[in-house]
Short mmCIF file of C-alpha atoms in Angstrom, two decimals:
data_model
loop_
_atom_site.label_atom_id
_atom_site.label_comp_id
_atom_site.label_asym_id
_atom_site.label_seq_id
_atom_site.Cartn_x
_atom_site.Cartn_y
_atom_site.Cartn_z
CA MET A 1 -17.24 -1.83 -11.28
CA ILE A 2 -14.62 -0.61 -8.84
CA GLU A 3 -14.51 3.08 -7.94
CA ILE A 4 -11.33 4.52 -6.43
CA ARG A 5 -11.55 7.70 -4.38
CA LEU A 6 -9.79 9.51 -1.57
CA SER A 7 -10.66 8.20 1.85
CA ARG A 8 -12.63 10.23 4.36
CA LYS A 9 -12.69 9.98 8.13
CA ALA A 10 -16.25 8.66 7.84
CA ASP A 11 -14.72 5.61 6.09
CA LEU A 12 -12.62 4.74 9.13
CA PRO A 13 -14.98 2.17 10.74
CA ARG A 14 -15.07 0.17 7.49
CA ILE A 15 -11.31 0.56 6.96
CA LEU A 16 -10.76 -0.83 10.49
CA GLU A 17 -13.02 -3.82 9.69
CA ILE A 18 -10.95 -4.56 6.58
CA GLU A 19 -7.73 -4.10 8.55
CA ARG A 20 -8.79 -6.58 11.25
CA ALA A 21 -10.01 -9.11 8.69
CA SER A 22 -6.73 -8.82 6.79
CA PHE A 23 -4.12 -8.58 9.54
CA ALA A 24 -5.82 -9.97 12.70
CA GLY A 25 -3.47 -9.53 15.68
CA GLU A 26 -1.12 -7.26 13.71
CA ALA A 27 -3.90 -4.88 12.64
CA TRP A 28 -3.27 -1.18 12.99
CA ASP A 29 -5.43 0.78 15.39
CA ARG A 30 -7.59 3.84 14.75
CA ASP A 31 -4.85 6.28 15.80
CA MET A 32 -2.41 4.88 13.23
CA PHE A 33 -4.94 5.49 10.45
CA LEU A 34 -5.66 8.99 11.77
CA ASP A 35 -1.91 9.69 11.54
CA TYR A 36 -1.97 8.69 7.86
CA PHE A 37 -5.11 10.75 7.21
CA ALA A 38 -3.12 13.74 8.47
CA GLY A 39 0.26 12.85 6.95
CA CYS A 40 -0.59 11.39 3.53
CA PRO A 41 -4.15 12.51 2.75
CA ASP A 42 -3.73 12.78 -1.03
CA LEU A 43 -2.66 9.13 -1.35
CA PHE A 44 -4.95 7.44 1.17
CA LEU A 45 -7.43 5.73 -1.13
CA VAL A 46 -10.43 3.48 -0.78
CA ALA A 47 -11.92 1.16 -3.38
CA LYS A 48 -15.68 0.86 -3.57
CA ALA A 49 -17.47 -2.10 -5.11
CA GLY A 50 -21.01 -0.89 -5.54
CA ARG A 51 -21.89 0.99 -2.37
CA ARG A 52 -19.44 -0.86 -0.10
CA ILE A 53 -15.79 -0.07 0.60
CA ALA A 54 -13.86 -3.16 -0.48
CA GLY A 55 -10.31 -2.06 0.29
CA TYR A 56 -7.88 0.71 1.08
CA ALA A 57 -4.32 1.67 0.14
CA ILE A 58 -1.95 4.27 1.57
CA SER A 59 1.24 5.66 0.08
CA CYS A 60 3.38 8.52 1.36
CA VAL A 61 5.67 10.64 -0.81
CA ALA A 62 9.02 12.12 0.17
CA GLY A 63 10.58 13.96 -2.75
CA GLU A 64 10.99 11.59 -5.71
CA ARG A 65 10.31 8.52 -3.59
CA ALA A 66 7.09 7.01 -2.30
CA GLU A 67 6.34 4.15 0.04
CA LEU A 68 3.28 1.94 -0.06
CA VAL A 69 2.71 1.82 3.68
CA SER A 70 -0.37 -0.39 3.64
CA ILE A 71 -2.92 -2.02 1.37
CA ALA A 72 -5.75 -4.37 2.27
CA VAL A 73 -8.77 -5.80 0.52
CA ASP A 74 -11.75 -7.27 2.34
CA PRO A 75 -11.50 -11.08 2.04
CA GLY A 76 -14.89 -11.18 0.30
CA TYR A 77 -13.60 -8.91 -2.49
CA ARG A 78 -10.20 -10.49 -3.14
CA GLU A 79 -9.25 -11.87 -6.55
CA GLN A 80 -11.69 -9.45 -8.22
CA GLY A 81 -9.27 -6.72 -9.27
CA THR A 82 -9.75 -4.45 -6.26
CA GLY A 83 -6.09 -4.36 -5.23
CA THR A 84 -4.92 -3.97 -8.82
CA ALA A 85 -7.35 -1.09 -9.36
CA MET A 86 -6.06 0.73 -6.26
CA MET A 87 -2.41 0.16 -7.18
CA SER A 88 -2.95 1.29 -10.79
CA HIS A 89 -4.74 4.43 -9.65
CA MET A 90 -2.00 5.16 -7.13
CA ALA A 91 0.73 4.57 -9.73
CA ARG A 92 -0.88 7.17 -12.00
CA GLN A 93 -0.99 9.65 -9.10
CA LEU A 94 2.67 8.99 -8.26
CA ARG A 95 3.75 9.53 -11.87
CA ARG A 96 1.89 12.86 -11.89
CA LYS A 97 3.84 13.81 -8.77
CA ARG A 98 7.09 12.91 -10.61
CA VAL A 99 7.90 10.10 -8.17
CA ALA A 100 10.76 7.97 -9.54
CA ASP A 101 10.72 5.05 -7.09
CA TRP A 102 7.87 3.35 -5.25
CA TRP A 103 8.92 1.15 -2.32
CA LEU A 104 7.17 -1.33 -0.07
CA MET A 105 7.86 -3.92 2.59
CA VAL A 106 6.24 -7.35 2.47
CA ARG A 107 6.52 -10.33 4.80
CA THR A 108 8.79 -12.93 3.19
CA THR A 109 6.20 -15.64 3.89
CA ASN A 110 3.30 -13.74 2.25
CA LYS A 111 3.48 -15.55 -1.09
CA ALA A 112 0.18 -14.18 -2.42
CA ALA A 113 1.24 -10.57 -1.79
CA ILE A 114 4.68 -11.17 -3.28
CA ARG A 115 3.11 -12.61 -6.47
CA PHE A 116 0.74 -9.62 -6.60
CA TYR A 117 3.56 -7.07 -6.29
CA LYS A 118 5.75 -8.89 -8.83
CA ARG A 119 2.85 -8.95 -11.29
CA LEU A 120 2.68 -5.15 -10.92
CA GLY A 121 6.40 -4.81 -11.70
CA PHE A 122 7.92 -4.56 -8.22
CA VAL A 123 11.28 -6.26 -7.76
CA ARG A 124 12.90 -7.49 -4.57
CA THR A 125 15.85 -5.35 -3.54
CA ARG A 126 16.83 -6.83 -0.17
CA THR A 127 15.77 -8.75 2.93
CA VAL A 128 15.15 -6.87 6.17
CA ARG A 129 15.56 -9.21 9.14
CA ASP A 130 13.19 -8.89 12.12
CA TYR A 131 11.17 -6.15 10.42
CA TYR A 132 7.86 -7.16 11.99
CA GLU A 133 7.06 -6.94 15.70
CA ASN A 134 6.86 -10.72 15.97
CA GLY A 135 10.36 -11.02 14.51
CA GLY A 136 9.25 -11.84 10.96
CA ASP A 137 11.47 -10.89 8.04
CA ALA A 138 10.42 -8.63 5.17
CA TRP A 139 11.45 -8.10 1.61
CA ARG A 140 11.94 -4.55 0.46
CA MET A 141 10.56 -4.24 -3.07
CA ARG A 142 10.77 -1.40 -5.55
CA LEU A 143 9.00 -0.24 -8.68
CA LYS A 144 10.97 2.25 -10.73
CA PHE A 145 8.87 4.45 -12.97
CA ALA A 146 10.25 4.60 -16.50
CA GLY A 147 11.21 8.02 -17.78
CA ILE A 148 11.44 9.57 -14.33
CA SER A 149 14.96 9.76 -12.95
CA ALA A 150 15.80 10.06 -9.30
CA HIS A 151 18.62 12.35 -8.20
CA HIS A 152 19.61 10.14 -5.30
CA ALA A 153 21.39 6.87 -4.73
CA PRO A 154 19.61 3.50 -4.64
CA ASP A 155 17.67 2.30 -1.62
CA PRO A 156 19.36 3.56 1.55
CA GLY A 157 17.30 1.48 3.87
#
């Protein structure tokens, strides 16, 4: 069974392990995660499989919009529903907050992640050239929550 809960600073060493295993040379450092602990604490989640943290996900809300800023699952826990459980939990939280649009950026070459996001209902809205530090391109993807209307224009960025 997968348990989803808010992250705590005590989780940071394990979150950093998952980050390094998932993103290698592009992994975020401790300070970046501390910034998100401070800036988006109510949507910085961890997934536990038994007694071990198996993944994390972070979204930040600005008005009726939210951005999935990062998600990672330990390689040993992938393909077991961990990512889906975190995303489903987060989607419920975003609906409660009356968020209309949930955005994310994904590397255009990350086929597994793109399939995952599409399965959850995200659609590609545009390509962002040179988004990543190494010059890699990204797709901006969006999930619009039914029954919640935004008062602003489509994706400005």
